[in-house]
Amino acid sequence: QQQVKQSPQSLIVQKGGISIINCAYENTAFDYFPWYQQFPGKGPALLIAIRPDVSEKKEGRFTISFNKSAKQFSLHIMDSQPGDSATYFCAACTSGTYKYIFGTGTRLKVLA
Amino acid sequence: DGGITQSPKYLFRKEGQNVTLSCEQNLNHDAMYWYRQDPGQGLRLIYYSQIVNDFQKGDIAEGYSVSREKKESFPLTVTSAQKNPTAFYLCASRNSGGRNEQFFGPGTRLTVL
């Protein structure tokens, strides 16, 4: 029940296309859902996060869609660029403990 | 510059030796975390600390130990009891107020020979 399942494992997108990464969870106590971007050999960096009181959050080219009833959330990268090529992780936690559970990651490659 | 520093970036040890990984933050964050990252397995929580002098086990604490004697420091010791210690280790801290964002350090790659 503590798992966060992330798909796909890898993704190849053409420059200018839309990249979509999906995550699903089971623990209904989760109430904070961040996405992180990680470049090789570096620590992850927070990209965008959402709480379940909204169904969508947009920051620049990055959008989180959240479906509370389905217990799923996804990251959409619009107008994908080669510089977006990285590994993306979704995560979930409860605001009481802030003990984060991470997905297994999606390696995104954007072709020039 | 405010941030999280981890040292060293690369660390080599012989099997059976204990090794301590350093993590320092000057962000004045109360909470700190240690994660282990292996290929294809995402980040797994080893230990976390919400406040000085207090810490809790994460999902894979066996073979590891931590201390939190100072707010800015959260060292991780990888003991000889850890069966497969070769991995990329990430330290993070979180601001307890406001947006509650978690910030990561650059990581330490530990190789046990």
Coordinates of C-alpha atoms in Angstrom, one line a residue:
Chain A
Q1 CA 0.0 0.0 0.0
Q2 CA 3.0 2.2 0.4
Q3 CA 4.1 1.9 -3.3
V4 CA 4.0 4.4 -6.0
K5 CA 4.0 2.8 -9.4
Q6 CA 5.5 4.9 -12.2
S7 CA 5.3 4.3 -16.0
P8 CA 6.8 4.2 -18.5
Q9 CA 10.3 3.2 -17.5
S10 CA 11.7 5.0 -20.5
L11 CA 10.3 7.5 -23.1
I12 CA 11.6 8.9 -26.3
V13 CA 9.9 12.0 -27.7
Q14 CA 10.6 14.3 -30.6
K15 CA 11.5 17.9 -30.0
G16 CA 8.3 19.9 -29.6
G17 CA 6.3 16.9 -28.6
I18 CA 4.4 16.2 -25.4
S19 CA 6.0 13.9 -22.8
I20 CA 3.6 12.2 -20.5
I21 CA 4.7 10.2 -17.4
N22 CA 2.1 8.5 -15.1
C23 CA 2.1 7.5 -11.5
A24 CA -0.4 5.5 -9.4
Y25 CA -0.7 5.1 -5.6
E26 CA -2.8 3.1 -3.2
N27 CA -2.5 4.9 0.1
T28 CA -5.3 7.4 0.3
A29 CA -3.5 9.2 3.2
F30 CA -1.0 10.6 0.7
D31 CA -1.7 14.3 0.3
Y32 CA 1.4 15.8 -1.3
F33 CA 2.7 14.7 -4.8
P34 CA 5.9 16.2 -6.1
W35 CA 7.8 15.5 -9.3
Y36 CA 11.6 15.6 -9.5
Q37 CA 14.0 16.0 -12.4
Q38 CA 17.4 14.4 -12.1
F39 CA 20.4 14.7 -14.5
P40 CA 23.1 12.1 -14.5
G41 CA 25.4 12.2 -11.5
K42 CA 23.4 15.0 -9.9
G43 CA 20.8 15.1 -7.1
P44 CA 17.1 15.4 -8.0
A45 CA 15.6 18.8 -8.2
L46 CA 11.9 19.6 -7.4
L47 CA 10.1 20.4 -10.6
I48 CA 6.4 20.8 -9.6
A49 CA 4.1 19.5 -6.9
I50 CA 0.4 19.2 -6.3
R51 CA -2.0 18.6 -3.4
P52 CA -5.2 16.7 -3.9
D53 CA -7.5 19.7 -3.5
V54 CA -6.8 20.7 -7.1
S55 CA -7.0 18.6 -10.3
E56 CA -4.3 20.4 -12.3
K57 CA -1.3 22.6 -11.7
K58 CA 0.7 24.2 -14.4
E59 CA 4.1 25.9 -14.2
G60 CA 5.5 26.9 -17.5
R61 CA 5.8 23.9 -19.8
F62 CA 5.2 21.5 -16.9
T63 CA 1.7 20.4 -15.8
I64 CA 0.5 17.9 -13.2
S65 CA -2.8 16.3 -13.7
F66 CA -4.3 14.7 -10.6
N67 CA -7.2 12.2 -10.5
K68 CA -8.1 11.6 -6.8
S69 CA -10.8 8.9 -7.5
A70 CA -8.4 6.9 -9.7
K71 CA -5.5 7.5 -7.4
Q72 CA -3.4 8.6 -10.3
F73 CA -1.3 11.6 -11.2
S74 CA 0.7 12.5 -14.3
L75 CA 3.4 14.9 -15.5
H76 CA 3.0 16.5 -18.9
I77 CA 5.9 18.3 -20.5
M78 CA 4.7 20.5 -23.3
D79 CA 7.0 21.5 -26.2
S80 CA 9.6 19.0 -25.0
Q81 CA 13.2 20.1 -25.6
P82 CA 16.5 18.2 -25.7
G83 CA 17.5 19.9 -22.5
D84 CA 14.5 18.1 -20.8
S85 CA 16.3 14.8 -21.3
A86 CA 16.7 13.5 -17.8
T87 CA 15.2 11.0 -15.4
Y88 CA 11.9 12.0 -13.8
F89 CA 10.6 10.7 -10.4
C90 CA 7.2 11.0 -9.0
A91 CA 6.7 10.8 -5.2
A92 CA 4.0 10.9 -2.6
C93 CA 3.8 11.5 1.1
T94 CA 1.5 12.5 3.9
S95 CA 1.9 16.0 5.3
G96 CA 2.0 14.6 8.8
T97 CA 5.2 12.6 8.4
Y98 CA 6.7 13.9 5.1
K99 CA 8.1 10.4 4.6
Y100 CA 8.4 10.3 0.9
I101 CA 7.8 7.3 -1.3
F102 CA 9.3 7.5 -4.7
G103 CA 8.4 5.9 -8.0
T104 CA 11.1 4.0 -9.9
G105 CA 11.8 6.8 -12.4
T106 CA 11.3 7.5 -16.1
R107 CA 14.2 8.1 -18.3
L108 CA 13.2 10.7 -20.9
K109 CA 15.1 11.3 -24.1
V110 CA 14.0 14.2 -26.3
L111 CA 15.4 13.9 -29.8
A112 CA 16.6 17.1 -31.5
Chain B
D1 CA 25.5 30.2 -1.1
G2 CA 22.7 28.3 0.6
G3 CA 22.5 24.6 -0.1
I4 CA 23.3 21.0 0.8
T5 CA 26.8 19.7 0.6
Q6 CA 27.8 16.0 0.5
S7 CA 31.3 14.8 0.7
P8 CA 33.2 13.2 -0.8
K9 CA 31.6 12.9 -4.3
Y10 CA 33.3 9.5 -4.8
L11 CA 34.2 7.0 -2.1
F12 CA 35.9 3.7 -2.3
R13 CA 36.1 1.3 0.6
K14 CA 37.2 -2.3 1.2
E15 CA 34.5 -4.8 2.1
G16 CA 34.1 -5.1 5.9
Q17 CA 35.0 -1.5 6.7
N18 CA 32.6 1.0 8.1
V19 CA 32.4 4.3 6.2
T20 CA 30.7 7.7 7.1
L21 CA 29.1 9.9 4.5
S22 CA 28.9 13.6 5.3
C23 CA 25.9 15.8 4.8
E24 CA 25.7 19.5 5.7
Q25 CA 23.1 22.1 5.0
N26 CA 23.0 25.8 5.7
L27 CA 19.3 26.3 4.8
N28 CA 18.2 26.3 8.4
H29 CA 15.9 23.3 7.6
D30 CA 14.7 21.2 10.5
A31 CA 14.1 17.9 8.5
M32 CA 16.9 15.9 6.8
Y33 CA 16.8 12.6 4.9
W34 CA 19.1 9.9 3.5
Y35 CA 18.2 8.0 0.4
R36 CA 19.9 5.2 -1.5
Q37 CA 19.6 5.2 -5.3
D38 CA 20.2 2.0 -7.3
P39 CA 19.5 1.7 -11.1
G40 CA 15.9 0.9 -11.8
Q41 CA 14.8 1.2 -8.2
G42 CA 14.3 4.9 -7.7
L43 CA 15.1 6.4 -4.3
R44 CA 14.7 4.4 -1.2
L45 CA 14.6 6.0 2.2
I46 CA 17.2 4.9 4.7
Y47 CA 16.7 7.3 7.7
Y48 CA 15.1 10.6 8.3
S49 CA 15.1 13.2 11.0
Q50 CA 12.4 15.8 11.7
I51 CA 14.4 17.6 14.3
V52 CA 17.7 17.7 16.1
N53 CA 18.4 14.7 18.4
D54 CA 15.6 12.7 16.8
F55 CA 15.5 10.4 13.8
Q56 CA 13.5 7.5 12.4
K57 CA 14.2 4.4 10.3
G58 CA 13.1 4.5 6.7
D59 CA 12.4 1.5 4.6
I60 CA 15.9 0.1 4.3
A61 CA 17.7 1.1 7.5
E62 CA 19.4 -2.3 8.2
G63 CA 23.2 -1.9 8.1
Y64 CA 23.1 1.9 8.4
S65 CA 23.3 4.3 11.3
V66 CA 22.8 8.1 11.6
S67 CA 23.2 10.8 14.2
R68 CA 21.6 14.3 14.4
E69 CA 23.5 16.2 17.0
K70 CA 23.4 19.5 15.1
K71 CA 20.7 21.0 13.0
E72 CA 23.0 21.5 10.0
S73 CA 24.6 18.0 10.0
F74 CA 23.2 14.5 9.4
P75 CA 26.0 12.0 8.8
L76 CA 25.3 8.5 7.6
T77 CA 27.5 5.5 8.5
V78 CA 27.4 2.5 6.3
T79 CA 28.4 -0.4 8.5
S80 CA 29.9 -3.8 7.5
A81 CA 26.5 -5.3 8.2
Q82 CA 25.1 -3.7 5.0
K83 CA 25.1 -6.6 2.5
N84 CA 25.3 -4.6 -0.7
P85 CA 26.5 -1.1 0.1
T86 CA 27.7 0.0 -3.4
A87 CA 25.2 2.7 -4.5
F88 CA 24.6 6.4 -5.0
Y89 CA 23.6 8.0 -1.7
L90 CA 21.6 11.2 -1.6
C91 CA 21.0 13.5 1.3
A92 CA 18.1 15.9 1.4
S93 CA 16.6 18.5 3.7
R94 CA 13.1 20.0 3.9
N95 CA 11.8 23.4 5.0
S96 CA 9.1 22.7 7.6
G97 CA 7.2 25.9 6.9
G98 CA 5.8 27.4 3.7
R99 CA 6.0 25.1 0.8
N100 CA 7.6 22.1 2.5
E101 CA 9.9 21.5 -0.4
Q102 CA 12.6 18.9 -0.2
F103 CA 16.0 19.9 -1.5
F104 CA 18.7 17.3 -2.5
G105 CA 22.5 17.4 -2.2
P106 CA 24.7 16.3 -5.1
G107 CA 25.2 12.8 -3.8
T108 CA 28.0 10.5 -2.9
R109 CA 28.8 7.4 -5.0
L110 CA 30.1 4.7 -2.7
T111 CA 31.9 1.7 -4.2
V112 CA 32.9 -1.2 -1.9
L113 CA 35.6 -3.3 -3.4

